[in-house]
mmCIF file of C-alpha atoms in Angstrom:
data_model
loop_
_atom_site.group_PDB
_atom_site.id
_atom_site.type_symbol
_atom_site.label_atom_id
_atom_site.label_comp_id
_atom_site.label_asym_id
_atom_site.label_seq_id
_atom_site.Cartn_x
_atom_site.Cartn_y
_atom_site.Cartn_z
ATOM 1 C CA UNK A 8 118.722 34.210 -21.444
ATOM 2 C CA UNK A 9 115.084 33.823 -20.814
ATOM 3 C CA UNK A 10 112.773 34.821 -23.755
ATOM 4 C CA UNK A 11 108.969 34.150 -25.261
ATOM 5 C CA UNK A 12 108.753 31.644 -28.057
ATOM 6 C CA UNK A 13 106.510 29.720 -29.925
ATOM 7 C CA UNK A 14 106.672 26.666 -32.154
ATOM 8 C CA UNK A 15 102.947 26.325 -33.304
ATOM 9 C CA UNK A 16 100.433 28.912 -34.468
ATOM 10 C CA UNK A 17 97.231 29.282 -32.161
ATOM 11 C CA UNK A 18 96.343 31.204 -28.910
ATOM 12 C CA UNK A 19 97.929 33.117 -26.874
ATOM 13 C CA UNK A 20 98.450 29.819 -24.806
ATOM 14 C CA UNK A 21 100.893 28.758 -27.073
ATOM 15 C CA UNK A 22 103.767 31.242 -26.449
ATOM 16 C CA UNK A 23 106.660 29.986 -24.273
ATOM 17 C CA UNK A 24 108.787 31.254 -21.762
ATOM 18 C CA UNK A 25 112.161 29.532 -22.316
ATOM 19 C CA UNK A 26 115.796 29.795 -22.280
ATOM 20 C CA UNK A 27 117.475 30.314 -25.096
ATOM 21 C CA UNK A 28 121.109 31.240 -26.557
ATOM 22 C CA UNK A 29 121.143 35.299 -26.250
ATOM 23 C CA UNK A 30 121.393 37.275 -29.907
ATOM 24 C CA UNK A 31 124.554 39.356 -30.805
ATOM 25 C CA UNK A 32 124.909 42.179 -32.925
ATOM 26 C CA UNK A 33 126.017 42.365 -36.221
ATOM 27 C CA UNK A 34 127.375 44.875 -38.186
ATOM 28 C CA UNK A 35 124.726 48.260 -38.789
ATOM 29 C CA UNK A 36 122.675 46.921 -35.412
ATOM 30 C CA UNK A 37 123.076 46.772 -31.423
ATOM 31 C CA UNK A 38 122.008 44.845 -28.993
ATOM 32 C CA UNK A 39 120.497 46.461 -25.583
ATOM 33 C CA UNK A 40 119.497 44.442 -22.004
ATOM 34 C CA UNK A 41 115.503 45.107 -22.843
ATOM 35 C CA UNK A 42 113.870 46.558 -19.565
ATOM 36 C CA UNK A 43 110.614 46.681 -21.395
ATOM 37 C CA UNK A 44 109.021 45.614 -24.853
ATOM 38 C CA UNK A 45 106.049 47.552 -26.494
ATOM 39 C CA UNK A 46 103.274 45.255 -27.651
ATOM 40 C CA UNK A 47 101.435 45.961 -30.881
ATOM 41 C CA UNK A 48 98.509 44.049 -32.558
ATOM 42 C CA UNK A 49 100.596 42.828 -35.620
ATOM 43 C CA UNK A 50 102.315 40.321 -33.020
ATOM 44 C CA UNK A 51 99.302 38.895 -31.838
ATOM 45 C CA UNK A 52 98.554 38.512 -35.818
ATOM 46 C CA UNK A 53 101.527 36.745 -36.301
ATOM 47 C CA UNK A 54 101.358 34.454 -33.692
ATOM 48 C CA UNK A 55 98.059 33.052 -34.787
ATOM 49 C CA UNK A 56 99.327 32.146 -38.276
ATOM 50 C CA UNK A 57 97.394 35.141 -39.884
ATOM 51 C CA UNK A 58 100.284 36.226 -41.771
ATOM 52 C CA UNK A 59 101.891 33.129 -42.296
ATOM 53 C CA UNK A 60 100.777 33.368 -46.291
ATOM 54 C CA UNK A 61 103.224 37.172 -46.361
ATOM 55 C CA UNK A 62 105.728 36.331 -43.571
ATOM 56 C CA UNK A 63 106.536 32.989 -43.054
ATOM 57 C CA UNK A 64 108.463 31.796 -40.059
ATOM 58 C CA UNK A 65 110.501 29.173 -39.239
ATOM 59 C CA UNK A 66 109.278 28.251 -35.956
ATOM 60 C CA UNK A 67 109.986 28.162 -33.018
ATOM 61 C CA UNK A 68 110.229 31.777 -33.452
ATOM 62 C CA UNK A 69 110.704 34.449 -31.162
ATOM 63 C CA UNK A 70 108.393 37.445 -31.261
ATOM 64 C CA UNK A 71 108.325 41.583 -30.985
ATOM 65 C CA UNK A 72 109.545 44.183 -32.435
ATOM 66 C CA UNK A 73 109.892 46.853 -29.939
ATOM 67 C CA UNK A 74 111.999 47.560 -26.901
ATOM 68 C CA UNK A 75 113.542 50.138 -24.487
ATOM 69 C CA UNK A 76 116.958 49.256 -23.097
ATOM 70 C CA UNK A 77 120.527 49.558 -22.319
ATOM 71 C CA UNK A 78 122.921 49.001 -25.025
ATOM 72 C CA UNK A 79 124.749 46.034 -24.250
ATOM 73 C CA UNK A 80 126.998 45.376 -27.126
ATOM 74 C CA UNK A 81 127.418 47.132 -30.509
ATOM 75 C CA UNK A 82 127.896 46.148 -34.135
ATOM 76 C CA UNK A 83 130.431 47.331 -37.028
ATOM 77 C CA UNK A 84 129.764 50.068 -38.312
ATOM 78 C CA UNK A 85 127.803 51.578 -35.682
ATOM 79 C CA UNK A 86 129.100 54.853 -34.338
ATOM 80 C CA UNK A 87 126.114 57.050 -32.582
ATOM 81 C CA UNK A 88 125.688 54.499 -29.310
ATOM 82 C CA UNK A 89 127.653 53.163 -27.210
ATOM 83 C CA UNK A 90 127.523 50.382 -24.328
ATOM 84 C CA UNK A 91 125.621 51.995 -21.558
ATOM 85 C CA UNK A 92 123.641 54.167 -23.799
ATOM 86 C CA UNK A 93 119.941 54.029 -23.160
ATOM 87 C CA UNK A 94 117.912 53.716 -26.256
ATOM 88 C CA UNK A 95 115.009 52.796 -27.427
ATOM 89 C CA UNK A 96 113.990 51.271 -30.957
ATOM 90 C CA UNK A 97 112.762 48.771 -32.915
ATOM 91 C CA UNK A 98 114.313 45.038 -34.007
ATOM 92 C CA UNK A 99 113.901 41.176 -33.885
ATOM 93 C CA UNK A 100 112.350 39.242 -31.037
ATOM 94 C CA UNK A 101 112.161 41.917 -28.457
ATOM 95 C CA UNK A 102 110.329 39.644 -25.878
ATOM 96 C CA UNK A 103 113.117 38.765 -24.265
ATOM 97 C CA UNK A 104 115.643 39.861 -21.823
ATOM 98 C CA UNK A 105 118.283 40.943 -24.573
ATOM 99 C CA UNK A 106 117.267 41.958 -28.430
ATOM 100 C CA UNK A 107 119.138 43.062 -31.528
ATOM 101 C CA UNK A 108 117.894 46.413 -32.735
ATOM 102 C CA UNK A 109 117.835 47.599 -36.308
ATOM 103 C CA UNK A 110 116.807 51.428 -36.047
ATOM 104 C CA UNK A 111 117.060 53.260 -32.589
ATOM 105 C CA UNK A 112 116.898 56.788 -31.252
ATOM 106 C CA UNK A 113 118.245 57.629 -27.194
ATOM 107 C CA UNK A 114 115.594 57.293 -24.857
ATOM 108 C CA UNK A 115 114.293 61.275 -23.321
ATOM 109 C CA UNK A 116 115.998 60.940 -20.444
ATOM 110 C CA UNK A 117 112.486 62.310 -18.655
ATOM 111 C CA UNK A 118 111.054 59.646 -20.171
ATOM 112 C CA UNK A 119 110.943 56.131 -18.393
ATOM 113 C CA UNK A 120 111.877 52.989 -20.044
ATOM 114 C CA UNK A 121 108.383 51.460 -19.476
ATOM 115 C CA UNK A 122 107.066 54.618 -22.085
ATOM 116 C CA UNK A 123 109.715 54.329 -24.590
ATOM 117 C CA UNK A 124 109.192 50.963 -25.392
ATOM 118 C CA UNK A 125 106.021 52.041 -26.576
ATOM 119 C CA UNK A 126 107.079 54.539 -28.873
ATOM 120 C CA UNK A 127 109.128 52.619 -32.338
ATOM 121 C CA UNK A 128 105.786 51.192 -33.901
ATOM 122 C CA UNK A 129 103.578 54.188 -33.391
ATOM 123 C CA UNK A 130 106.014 56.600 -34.056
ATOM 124 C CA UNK A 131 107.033 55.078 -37.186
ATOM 125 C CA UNK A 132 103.811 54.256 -38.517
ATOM 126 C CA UNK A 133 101.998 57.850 -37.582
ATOM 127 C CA UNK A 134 104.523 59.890 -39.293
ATOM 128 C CA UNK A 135 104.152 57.888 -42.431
ATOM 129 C CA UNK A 136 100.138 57.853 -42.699
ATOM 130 C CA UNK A 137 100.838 61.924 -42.239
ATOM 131 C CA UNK A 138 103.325 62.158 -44.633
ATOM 132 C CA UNK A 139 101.562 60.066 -47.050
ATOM 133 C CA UNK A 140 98.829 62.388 -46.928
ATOM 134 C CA UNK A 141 101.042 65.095 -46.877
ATOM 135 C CA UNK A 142 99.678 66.667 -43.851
ATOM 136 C CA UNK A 143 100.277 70.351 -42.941
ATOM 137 C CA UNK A 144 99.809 73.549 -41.262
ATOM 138 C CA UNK A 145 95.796 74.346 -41.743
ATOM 139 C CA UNK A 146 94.887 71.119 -42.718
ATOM 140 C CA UNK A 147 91.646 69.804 -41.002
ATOM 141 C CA UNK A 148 92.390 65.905 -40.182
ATOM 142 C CA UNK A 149 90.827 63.239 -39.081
ATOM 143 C CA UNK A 150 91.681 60.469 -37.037
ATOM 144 C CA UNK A 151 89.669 57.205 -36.960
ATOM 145 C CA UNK A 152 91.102 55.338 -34.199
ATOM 146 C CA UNK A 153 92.448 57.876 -32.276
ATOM 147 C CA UNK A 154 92.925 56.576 -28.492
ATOM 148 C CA UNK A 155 95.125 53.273 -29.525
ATOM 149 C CA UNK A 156 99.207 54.020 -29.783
ATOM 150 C CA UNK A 157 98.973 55.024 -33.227
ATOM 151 C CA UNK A 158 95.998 57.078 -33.330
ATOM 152 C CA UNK A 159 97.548 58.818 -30.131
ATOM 153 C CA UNK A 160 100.473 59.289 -31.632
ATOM 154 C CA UNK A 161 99.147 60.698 -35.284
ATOM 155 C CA UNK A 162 96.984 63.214 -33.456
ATOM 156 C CA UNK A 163 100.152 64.320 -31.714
ATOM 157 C CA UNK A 164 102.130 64.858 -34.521
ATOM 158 C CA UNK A 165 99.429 66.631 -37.043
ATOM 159 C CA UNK A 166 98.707 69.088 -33.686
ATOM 160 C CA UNK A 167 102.327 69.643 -34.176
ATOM 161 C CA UNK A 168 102.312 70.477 -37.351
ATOM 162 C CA UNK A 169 99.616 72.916 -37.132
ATOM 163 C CA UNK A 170 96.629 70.893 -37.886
ATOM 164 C CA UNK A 171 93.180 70.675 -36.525
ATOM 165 C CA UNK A 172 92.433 67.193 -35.717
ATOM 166 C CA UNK A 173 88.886 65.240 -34.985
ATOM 167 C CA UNK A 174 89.872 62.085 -33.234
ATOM 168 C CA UNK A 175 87.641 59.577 -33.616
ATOM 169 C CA UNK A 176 87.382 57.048 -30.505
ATOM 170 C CA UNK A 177 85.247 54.854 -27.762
ATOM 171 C CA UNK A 178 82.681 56.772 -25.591
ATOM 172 C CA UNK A 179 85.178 55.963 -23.002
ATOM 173 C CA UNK A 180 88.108 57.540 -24.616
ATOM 174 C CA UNK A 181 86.238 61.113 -25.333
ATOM 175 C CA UNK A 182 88.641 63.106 -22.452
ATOM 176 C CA UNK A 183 91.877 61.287 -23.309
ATOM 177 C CA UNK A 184 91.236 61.977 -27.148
ATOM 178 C CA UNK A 185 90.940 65.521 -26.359
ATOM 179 C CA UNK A 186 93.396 65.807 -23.980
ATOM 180 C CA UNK A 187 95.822 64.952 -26.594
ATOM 181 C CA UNK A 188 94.696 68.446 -28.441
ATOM 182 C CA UNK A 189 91.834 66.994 -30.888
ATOM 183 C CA UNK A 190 88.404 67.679 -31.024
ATOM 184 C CA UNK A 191 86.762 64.473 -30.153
ATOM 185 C CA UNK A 192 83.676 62.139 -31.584
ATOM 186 C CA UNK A 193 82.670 58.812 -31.730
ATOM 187 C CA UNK A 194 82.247 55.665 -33.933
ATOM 188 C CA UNK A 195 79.199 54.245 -34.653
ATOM 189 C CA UNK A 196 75.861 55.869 -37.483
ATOM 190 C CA UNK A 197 75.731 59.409 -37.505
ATOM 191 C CA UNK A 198 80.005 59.404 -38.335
ATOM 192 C CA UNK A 199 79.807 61.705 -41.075
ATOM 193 C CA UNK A 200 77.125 64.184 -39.505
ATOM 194 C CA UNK A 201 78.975 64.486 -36.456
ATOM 195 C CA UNK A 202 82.347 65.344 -38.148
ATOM 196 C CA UNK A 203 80.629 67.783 -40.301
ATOM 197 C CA UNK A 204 79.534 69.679 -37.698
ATOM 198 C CA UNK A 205 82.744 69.899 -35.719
ATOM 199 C CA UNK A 206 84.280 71.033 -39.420
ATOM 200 C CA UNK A 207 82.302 73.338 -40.754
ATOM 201 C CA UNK A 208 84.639 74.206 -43.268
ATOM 202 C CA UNK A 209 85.442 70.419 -44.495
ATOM 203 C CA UNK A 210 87.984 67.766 -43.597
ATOM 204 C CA UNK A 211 91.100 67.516 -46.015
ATOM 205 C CA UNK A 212 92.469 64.385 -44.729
ATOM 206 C CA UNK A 213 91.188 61.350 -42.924
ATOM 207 C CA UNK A 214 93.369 58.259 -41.399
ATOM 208 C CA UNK A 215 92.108 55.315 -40.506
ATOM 209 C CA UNK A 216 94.053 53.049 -38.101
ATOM 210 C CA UNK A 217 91.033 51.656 -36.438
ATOM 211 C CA UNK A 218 89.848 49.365 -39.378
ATOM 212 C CA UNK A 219 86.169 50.044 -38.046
ATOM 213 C CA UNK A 220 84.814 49.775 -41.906
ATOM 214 C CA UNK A 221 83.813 53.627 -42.542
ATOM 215 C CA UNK A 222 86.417 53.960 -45.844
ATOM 216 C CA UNK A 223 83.383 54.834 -47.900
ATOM 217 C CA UNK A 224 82.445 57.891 -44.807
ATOM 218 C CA UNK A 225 85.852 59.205 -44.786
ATOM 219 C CA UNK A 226 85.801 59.677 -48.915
ATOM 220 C CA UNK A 227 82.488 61.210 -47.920
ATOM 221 C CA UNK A 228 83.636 63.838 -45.703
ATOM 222 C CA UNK A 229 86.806 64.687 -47.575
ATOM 223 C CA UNK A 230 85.309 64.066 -50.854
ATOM 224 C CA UNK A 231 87.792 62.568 -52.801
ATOM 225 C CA UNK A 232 89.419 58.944 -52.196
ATOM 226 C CA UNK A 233 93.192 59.905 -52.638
ATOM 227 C CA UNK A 234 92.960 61.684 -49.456
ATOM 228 C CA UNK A 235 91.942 58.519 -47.366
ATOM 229 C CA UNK A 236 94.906 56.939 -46.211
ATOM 230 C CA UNK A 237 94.189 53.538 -43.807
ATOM 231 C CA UNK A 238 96.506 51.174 -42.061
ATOM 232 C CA UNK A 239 94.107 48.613 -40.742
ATOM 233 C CA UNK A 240 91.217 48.600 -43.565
ATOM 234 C CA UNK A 241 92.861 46.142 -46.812
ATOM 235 C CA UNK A 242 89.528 47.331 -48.674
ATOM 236 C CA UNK A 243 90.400 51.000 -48.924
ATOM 237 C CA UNK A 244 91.506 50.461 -52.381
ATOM 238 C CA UNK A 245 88.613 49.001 -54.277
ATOM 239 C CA UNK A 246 87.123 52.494 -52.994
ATOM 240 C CA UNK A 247 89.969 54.265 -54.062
ATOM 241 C CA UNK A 248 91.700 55.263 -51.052
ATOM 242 C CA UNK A 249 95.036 54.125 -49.757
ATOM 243 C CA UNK A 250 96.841 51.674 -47.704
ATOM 244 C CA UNK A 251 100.392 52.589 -46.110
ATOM 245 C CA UNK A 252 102.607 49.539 -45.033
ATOM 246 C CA UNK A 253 105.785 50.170 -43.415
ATOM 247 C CA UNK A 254 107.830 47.113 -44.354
ATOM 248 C CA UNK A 255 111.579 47.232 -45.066
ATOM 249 C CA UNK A 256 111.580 51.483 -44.345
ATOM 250 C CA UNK A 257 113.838 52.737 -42.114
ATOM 251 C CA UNK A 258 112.395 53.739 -38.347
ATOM 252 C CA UNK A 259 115.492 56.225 -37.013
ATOM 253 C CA UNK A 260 113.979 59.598 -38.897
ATOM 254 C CA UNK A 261 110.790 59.064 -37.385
ATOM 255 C CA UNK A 262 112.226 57.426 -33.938
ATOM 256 C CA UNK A 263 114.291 60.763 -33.537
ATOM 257 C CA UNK A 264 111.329 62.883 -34.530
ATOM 258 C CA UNK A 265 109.123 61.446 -32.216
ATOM 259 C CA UNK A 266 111.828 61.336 -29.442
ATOM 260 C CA UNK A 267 112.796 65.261 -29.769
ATOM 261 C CA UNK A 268 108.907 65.846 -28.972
ATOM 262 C CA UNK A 269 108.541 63.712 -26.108
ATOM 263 C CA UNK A 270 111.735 65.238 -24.316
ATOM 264 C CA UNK A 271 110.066 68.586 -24.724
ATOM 265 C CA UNK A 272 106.938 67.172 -23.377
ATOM 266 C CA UNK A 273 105.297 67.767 -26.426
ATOM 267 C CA UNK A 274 104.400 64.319 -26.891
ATOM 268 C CA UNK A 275 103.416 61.381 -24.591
ATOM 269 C CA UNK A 276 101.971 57.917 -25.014
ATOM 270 C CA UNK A 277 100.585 56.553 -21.748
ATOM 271 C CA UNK A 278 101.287 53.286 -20.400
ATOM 272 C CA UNK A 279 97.682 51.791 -19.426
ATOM 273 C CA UNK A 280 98.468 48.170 -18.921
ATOM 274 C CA UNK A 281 102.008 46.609 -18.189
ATOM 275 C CA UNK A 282 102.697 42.941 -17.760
ATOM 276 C CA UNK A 283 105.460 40.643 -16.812
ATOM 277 C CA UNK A 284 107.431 39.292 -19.592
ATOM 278 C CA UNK A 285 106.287 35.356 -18.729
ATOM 279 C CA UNK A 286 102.779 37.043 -19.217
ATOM 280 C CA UNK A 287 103.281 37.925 -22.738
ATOM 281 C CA UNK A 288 100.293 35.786 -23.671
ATOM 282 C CA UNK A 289 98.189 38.301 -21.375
ATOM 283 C CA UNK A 290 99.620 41.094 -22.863
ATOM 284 C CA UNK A 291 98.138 39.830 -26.387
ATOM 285 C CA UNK A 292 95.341 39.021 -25.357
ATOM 286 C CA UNK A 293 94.173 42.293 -23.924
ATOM 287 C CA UNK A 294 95.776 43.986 -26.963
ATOM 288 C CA UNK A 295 93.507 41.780 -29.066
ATOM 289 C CA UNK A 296 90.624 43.116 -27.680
ATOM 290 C CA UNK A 297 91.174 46.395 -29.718
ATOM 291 C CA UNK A 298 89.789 48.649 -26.712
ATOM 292 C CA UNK A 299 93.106 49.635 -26.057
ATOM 293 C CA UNK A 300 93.891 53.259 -25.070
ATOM 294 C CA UNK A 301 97.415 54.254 -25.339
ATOM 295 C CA UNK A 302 100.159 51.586 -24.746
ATOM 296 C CA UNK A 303 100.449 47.675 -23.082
ATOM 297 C CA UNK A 304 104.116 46.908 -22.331
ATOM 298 C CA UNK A 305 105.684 44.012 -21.212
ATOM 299 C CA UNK A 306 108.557 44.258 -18.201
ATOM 300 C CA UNK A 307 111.464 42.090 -18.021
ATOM 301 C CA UNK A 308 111.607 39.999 -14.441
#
């Protein structure tokens, strides 16, 4: 099968489109015939060697971790899919035309494979952040970062729950930020003013998934630390706020959480740029440049 690899650390020059022996399933997993792979910024991380130090590889290595499909062959032990089953999910080395998947949902049927590849890492990581704040009904939260995957997808999920939300975004991204039901604002001086005055009655939670450096504004407007809760900022606790990693949890609670919304239509993640899957390097790059509203995805040939 053809897939992107890499056996050096550097650029996005260095990925590889190859052919390589195709992955099978083992027991607890599937494997689908990708029709699209979500990128997201810890990829382009890895790739560059900036993880190397927490996540060695043995390279050449393979790279992604999310992908919409059609489930091609299925492992022991696995009894909710079956061959033919569209799904989407996340897994090992999803650039590629087939992938082994570790935690799937089905893909909304109204929902095109091209979206649902989008969906695993956001999804996953949104719900956490919110839960880890313990977001609720009533709750005024804000989102710093808002018009990326994540950041769409958090200020989705807290509207859901009741919440008002202040999404925090580019000049550029003002409409799409609201459209997705928050009250919108942007970076830059002024941060905590500005959210004041949109909430007169105070902000109870922030997130941060932009990693702009405003930990110290967000325990500002909510006034204590323990209800700052970053992905993105690795400082947040020597100001005693929080950061929420997602490695070895389980994706399927929030996949299927996510996925009951977006069949309803109560939840979407636009596709903005989409590239060919010997483009992955492209695809990096412009998710790199952290202007990024919604989702990039890469297409299989």
């Amino acid at each position: 099968m053809k897939a992107v690899r890499f056996a050096r650390y550097g650029g996005p020059e260095v990925l590889e489109f190859v052919d390589v022996e195709a992955p099978h399933a083992e027991a607890g997993q599937i494997r689908i015939a990708v029709r699209a792979a979500g990128v997201n910024g810890l990829e382009w991380k890895i790739r560059q060697g900036l993880l190397e130090e927490f996540q060695p590889l043995r390279l050449p290595a393979g790279i992604g971790g999310d992908a919409a499909g059609v489930v091609d062959e299925v492992g022991d032990g696995v009894t909710d899919v079956r061959v033919g089953d569209a799904v989407f999910g996340s897994g090992q080395e999803t650039y590629a035309e087939h992938a082994v998947l570790t935690s799937w949902a089905p893909k909304p049927e109204k929902v095109s494979f091209e979206e649902a590849a989008g969906f695993p890492t956001p999804f996953e990581t949104a719900l956490r952040v919110l839960d880890e704040a313990e977001v609720r009904r009533g709750h005024t939260v804000l989102v710093n970062g808002a018009s990326g995957g994540v950041g769409s997808a958090a200020v989705q999920f807290a509207v859901d729950r009741g919440a008002t939300v202040i999404g925090v975004a580019g000049p550029s991204n003002q409409d799409y930020v609201t459209s997705l039901g928050a009250v919108a604002t942007t970076y830059g001086p002024g941060l905590v003013d500005r959210a004041r005055a949109l909430a007169p009655h105070g902000i109870d939670v922030a997130v941060d998934v932009a990693g702009s450096g405003v930990i110290s504004e967000l325990i500002d407007l909510t006034g204590d630390p323990g209800r700052v809760v970053s992905i993105a900022d690795f400082t947040a606790p020597a100001h005693g706020a929080r950061v929420s990693t997602g490695f070895g949890r389980d994706k399927t609670p929030a996949l299927r959480e996510g996925a009951r919304l977006a069949a309803t239509g109560r939840l979407t993640l636009p596709v903005t740029q989409t590239f060919p899957l010997p483009q992955a390097g492209a695809a990096q790059a412009a998710s790199a440049t952290g202007h990024v509203r919604g989702r990039i995805i890469i297409t299989m040939p």
